[in-house]
C-alpha positions in Angstrom: -9.9 76.1 -4.8 -7.5 74.1 -2.7 -10.4 73.2 -0.3 -12.6 72.0 -3.2 -9.7 69.9 -4.5 -9.3 68.4 -1.1 -12.9 67.4 -0.9 -12.7 65.8 -4.3 -9.6 63.7 -3.3 -11.4 62.2 -0.2 -14.1 60.3 -2.2 -11.4 59.0 -4.6 -9.4 57.7 -1.6 -12.5 56.1 -0.1 -13.3 54.5 -3.4 -9.8 53.0 -3.6 -10.0 51.7 0.0 -13.4 50.2 -0.7 -12.2 48.6 -4.0 -9.1 47.2 -2.2 -11.2 45.7 0.6 -13.5 44.1 -1.9 -10.6 42.6 -3.6 -9.2 41.3 -0.4 -12.6 39.8 0.6 -12.9 38.2 -2.8 -9.4 36.7 -2.6 -10.1 35.4 0.9 -13.4 33.9 -0.2 -11.7 32.3 -3.2 -9.0 30.8 -1.0 -11.6 29.5 1.5 -13.5 27.9 -1.3 -10.5 25.7 -2.1 -11.0 23.9 1.2 -13.9 22.3 3.0 -13.2 22.9 6.7 -15.1 21.6 9.7 -13.9 23.2 13.0 -10.1 22.7 13.0 -10.2 19.8 10.4 -9.5 20.2 6.7 -12.0 17.8 5.3 -11.2 18.2 1.6 -9.2 20.3 -0.9 -11.3 21.5 -3.9 -8.8 23.6 -5.7 -7.1 23.4 -9.1 -3.7 22.2 -7.8 -0.2 23.7 -7.9 1.3 25.2 -4.8 -1.2 25.2 -1.9 -1.0 26.7 1.5 -3.2 25.1 4.2 -4.7 27.9 6.4 -3.4 28.6 9.9 -5.5 27.1 12.7 -6.0 23.7 11.0 -5.0 20.9 13.4 -6.0 17.9 11.4 -6.1 16.9 7.7 -8.8 14.3 7.2 -9.0 11.0 5.4 -8.8 11.4 1.6 -8.6 15.2 1.9 -6.2 15.7 -1.0 -7.0 12.5 -2.8 -6.1 12.6 -6.6 -5.6 16.3 -6.5 -3.1 18.1 -8.7 -1.1 19.8 -6.0 2.6 20.1 -6.5 3.6 21.6 -3.2 1.7 21.8 0.1 2.6 24.3 2.8 1.4 23.0 6.1 0.7 25.3 9.1 2.5 25.2 12.4 -0.9 24.5 14.1 -1.1 21.0 12.4 -1.1 18.1 14.8 -2.5 15.2 12.8 -2.5 13.6 9.3 -5.2 11.0 8.8 -5.0 7.9 6.7 -4.8 8.3 2.9 -5.0 12.1 3.2 -2.5 12.6 0.4 -3.4 9.5 -1.5 -2.5 9.4 -5.2 -1.3 13.0 -5.5 0.8 12.1 -8.5 2.2 15.6 -9.0 3.2 16.3 -5.4 7.0 17.0 -5.2 7.4 19.1 -2.1 6.1 18.8 1.4 7.6 19.6 4.8 5.9 18.2 8.0 5.7 21.0 10.6 7.3 20.8 14.0 3.8 20.6 15.5 2.9 17.4 13.8 2.4 14.6 16.3 -0.1 12.0 15.0 0.9 10.3 11.7 1.8 6.8 12.8 -1.1 6.5 15.2 -4.1 8.6 16.0 -4.6 10.0 19.5 -6.4 6.8 20.5 -3.6 4.6 19.4 -5.2 3.3 16.2 -2.8 2.6 13.4 -2.9 5.0 10.4 -2.2 3.9 6.9 -0.8 5.1 3.6 -0.7 8.8 4.2 1.7 9.3 1.2 0.6 6.3 -0.9 0.9 6.5 -4.7 2.8 9.8 -4.7 4.9 8.9 -7.7 6.6 12.3 -8.0 7.5 12.7 -4.3 11.3 12.2 -3.9 11.7 13.2 -0.3 9.6 13.8 2.8 11.0 16.7 4.8 10.5 17.4 8.5 10.8 20.8 10.1 13.5 21.3 12.6 12.3 20.9 16.2 9.7 18.1 15.6 10.1 15.8 18.5 8.2 12.9 17.0 9.5 12.4 13.4 12.7 12.9 11.4 13.8 12.7 7.7 16.8 10.5 6.9 17.9 11.1 3.4 14.4 12.0 2.5 12.8 8.9 4.1 10.4 9.4 7.0 11.3 7.8 10.3 10.1 8.2 13.9 12.4 10.5 15.8 14.2 7.7 17.5 15.0 6.1 14.1 13.4 2.8 15.1 10.5 2.8 12.7 10.6 3.5 9.0 7.3 5.0 8.2 7.4 6.1 4.5 9.8 5.7 1.6 8.8 8.3 -1.0 7.9 6.4 -4.1 9.6 8.9 -6.5 12.9 8.6 -4.8 15.9 7.1 -6.7 13.9 4.7 -8.7 15.4 1.3 -9.4 18.5 2.0 -7.3 19.6 -0.1 -4.4 18.5 0.8 -0.9 19.7 -0.3 2.5 17.4 0.2 5.5 19.6 1.8 8.1 21.0 -0.2 11.0 19.0 0.7 14.1 15.6 0.3 12.3 13.5 -2.2 14.3 10.1 -1.9 12.7 8.3 -0.9 9.5 5.1 1.3 9.4 2.0 0.2 7.5 2.7 -0.3 3.8 5.8 2.0 3.9 7.1 1.2 0.3 3.9 1.6 -1.7 4.8 2.2 -5.4 8.5 2.5 -4.7 11.0 0.9 -7.1 14.2 -0.8 -6.0 17.1 -2.7 -7.4 18.1 -4.5 -4.2 16.5 -3.9 -0.9 18.7 -4.7 2.1 17.3 -5.6 5.6 19.5 -4.6 8.5 20.4 -6.9 11.5 18.2 -4.8 13.8 14.9 -5.2 11.8 13.2 -8.0 13.7 9.5 -6.9 13.5 7.7 -7.5 10.2 4.3 -9.0 9.5 5.1 -12.6 8.4 1.5 -13.1 7.4 1.1 -10.0 5.2 3.9 -8.8 2.9 5.1 -5.3 4.1 6.6 -4.8 0.7 3.4 -5.4 -1.3 3.0 -2.6 -3.8 6.8 -2.1 -4.1 8.8 -3.3 -7.1 11.9 -5.1 -5.8 14.4 -7.0 -7.9 16.2 -8.7 -5.0 16.0 -8.9 -1.2 19.3 -9.0 0.8 19.3 -9.6 4.6 22.2 -8.9 7.0 23.7 -12.2 8.1 23.4 -10.9 11.7 19.6 -10.7 11.5 18.2 -13.3 13.9 14.7 -13.4 12.3 14.8 -13.0 8.6 16.9 -14.4 5.8 17.1 -14.3 2.0 17.6 -17.1 -0.4 17.8 -16.6 -4.2 16.7 -13.0 -3.4 13.5 -14.3 -1.7 12.7 -12.9 1.7 11.8 -15.5 4.4 11.4 -16.0 8.1 11.6 -19.5 9.5 9.4 -21.7 7.4 7.4 -18.8 5.8 8.1 -17.2 2.5 7.3 -13.6 3.2 8.0 -11.8 -0.1 9.1 -13.0 -3.6 10.7 -10.0 -5.3 8.0 -8.7 -7.7 10.6 -7.2 -10.0 12.8 -10.3 -10.4 13.3 -11.1 -14.1 12.2 -14.7 -14.1 9.3 -16.2 -15.9 9.3 -19.6 -14.1 9.5 -20.6 -10.5 9.6 -24.4 -10.1 10.2 -26.7 -7.1 13.9 -26.2 -7.1 13.7 -22.4 -6.9 12.0 -22.3 -3.5 14.0 -21.8 -0.3 14.6 -25.2 1.3 13.0 -24.5 4.7 9.8 -23.0 3.3 6.5 -24.8 4.1 4.1 -21.8 4.3 3.4 -19.1 1.7 2.6 -15.8 3.6 -0.1 -13.3 2.8 0.6 -11.3 -0.4 3.9 -13.1 -0.9 3.7 -12.9 -4.7 1.4 -9.9 -5.0 1.9 -7.7 -8.1 4.7 -9.8 -9.5 5.5 -8.6 -13.0 7.2 -11.5 -14.8 6.3 -15.0 -13.5 4.3 -17.0 -15.9 4.6 -20.5 -14.3 4.4 -21.2 -10.6 5.0 -24.7 -9.3 4.9 -25.1 -5.5 7.1 -27.9 -4.0 5.4 -30.9 -2.3 6.2 -29.6 1.2 4.0 -26.5 1.1 1.1 -26.7 3.5 -0.8 -23.3 3.2 -1.2 -20.5 0.6 -1.9 -17.3 2.6 -4.3 -14.4 2.1 -3.9 -12.8 -1.3 -0.7 -14.8 -1.7 -0.6 -14.8 -5.5 -3.0 -11.9 -6.3 -2.6 -9.4 -9.0 0.3 -11.2 -10.7 0.6 -9.5 -14.0 1.9 -12.4 -16.2 0.9 -15.6 -14.4 -0.6 -18.2 -16.7 -0.2 -21.6 -14.9 0.0 -22.8 -11.3 0.5 -26.3 -9.8 -0.6 -26.7 -6.2 0.8 -30.0 -4.8 -1.0 -32.6 -2.7 0.8 -31.3 0.5 -1.2 -28.1 0.4 -4.0 -28.3 3.0 -5.5 -24.8 2.9 -5.8 -22.0 0.2 -6.9 -18.7 1.7 -9.2 -16.0 0.2 -8.2 -14.0 -2.8 -5.2 -16.2 -3.3 -5.3 -15.8 -7.1 -7.4 -12.7 -7.3 -7.1 -10.5 -10.4 -4.5 -12.6 -12.2 -5.9 -11.6 -15.5 -3.7 -13.9 -17.7 -4.2 -17.0 -15.4 -5.5 -19.9 -17.5 -4.8 -23.0 -15.5 -4.7 -24.0 -11.8 -4.0 -27.6 -11.0 -4.8 -28.7 -7.4 -3.6 -32.1 -6.5 -4.9 -32.5 -3.0 -8.5 -33.9 -3.4 -9.4 -32.7 0.1 -7.8 -29.3 0.1 -9.7 -26.7 2.1 -10.6 -23.7 0.0 -11.7 -20.6 1.9 -15.3 -19.4 1.3 -17.8 -17.1 2.9 -19.0 -19.9 5.2 -16.6 -18.7 7.8 -18.6 -15.5 8.1 -21.8 -15.0 10.1 -24.7 -15.3 7.7 -25.7 -11.6 7.9 -22.3 -10.5 6.6 -22.1 -12.9 3.6 -24.1 -10.7 1.2 -21.6 -7.9 1.5 -18.4 -9.9 1.7 -16.9 -12.2 -0.9 -14.0 -14.5 0.0 -13.6 -16.2 -3.4 -10.1 -17.5 -4.1 -10.5 -16.6 -7.8 -12.0 -13.2 -8.6 -11.6 -11.2 -11.8 -10.0 -14.2 -13.3 -12.6 -14.9 -15.9 -10.5 -17.2 -18.1 -9.1 -19.5 -15.4 -9.8 -23.3 -15.5 -9.5 -25.4 -12.4 -8.0 -28.9 -12.7 -8.6 -31.5 -10.0 -9.8 -35.0 -9.3 -13.4 -36.2 -9.7 -15.4 -35.6 -6.5 -12.6 -33.4 -5.0 -13.2 -30.2 -3.0 -11.7 -28.4 -6.0 -14.6 -29.7 -8.2 -17.1 -28.7 -5.5 -15.6 -25.3 -5.3 -15.7 -24.9 -9.1 -19.4 -25.9 -9.2 -20.2 -23.5 -6.4 -18.7 -20.5 -8.0 -19.5 -21.6 -11.6 -15.8 -21.9 -12.7 -14.7 -24.2 -15.5 -13.4 -27.5 -14.2 -11.3 -30.2 -15.9 -11.1 -33.6 -14.3 -7.7 -35.3 -13.7 -9.6 -38.6 -13.2 -10.6 -40.5 -10.1 -9.0 -39.7 -6.8 -5.8 -41.8 -6.5 -5.9 -44.6 -3.9 -3.6 -44.1 -0.9 
């Protein structure tokens, strides 16, 4: 009888083992189905969100891999070497991530190409952690820096919203778009930060109420909370609670408006440039949320592309230089013009241009079928 019982137990055990292995296989297949993997690159995450563990052996997370996913925590493997541009773009629920000691390529790729916005639009992310022993990166109070502390790479956009922040002394450079969707009271620039793009606002996408610059900084200064370098206005604080900026509100030395200088401003309704400004840079006044009226003086010689793009409340732009140069697709080779559009006004359906009869402003309005109102004949010099 014991022998018979023994033989009956063996099939039962085999059944249990088989069932267990089937469950393991199913779980493994389910885990694998959450990811699209090519070689050692995680191409995309396809799962439902929550806490996610990236499989061991992955060396690179590709562009857009986690875009718009509902992940809350991502566990990265110690095999990971590279994060590609935009890989965690707009993961609005992400609160917890630690970069492994193996991660080497986040600022640049192996060929030296600049990466961009790895952690852009992560509104719940309050800190970016770095594993002990990483020789390339460090976390300083939750902010991501290079290991030598000289480059600030990413300020997590969910960190201490609307509080003041001072970039640490010793910081010399900023990464590409390091403050995307961050919110500050004041933002203080240290004496050591001497490398910023004066032609393209490094603070575009951030909401700042006031810029403060160390008096020992040899390159940058702030006046009325506005960030400048030499004769260039780099960044007007997008969160400054003023509805009007007129001639007297501009820093005295400014003659150039840098790229994206007023981008995403929340409150300005009226903008009147002083009669010493010569150029309005690329996207200088784009995406201003409340802007209704702009006066461009006769001193302005050049208005760059997308200058007033997507200012959806903009009603009136008065341009007083009859010969101002307005950027168009003519600068492009003909074969590229069909796929590129360098309009100064785009998604501004309600805007009316005011200028002199026969002026370049009138010609521009006619070319792009924009409403035009005449200020009369061109004044005699």
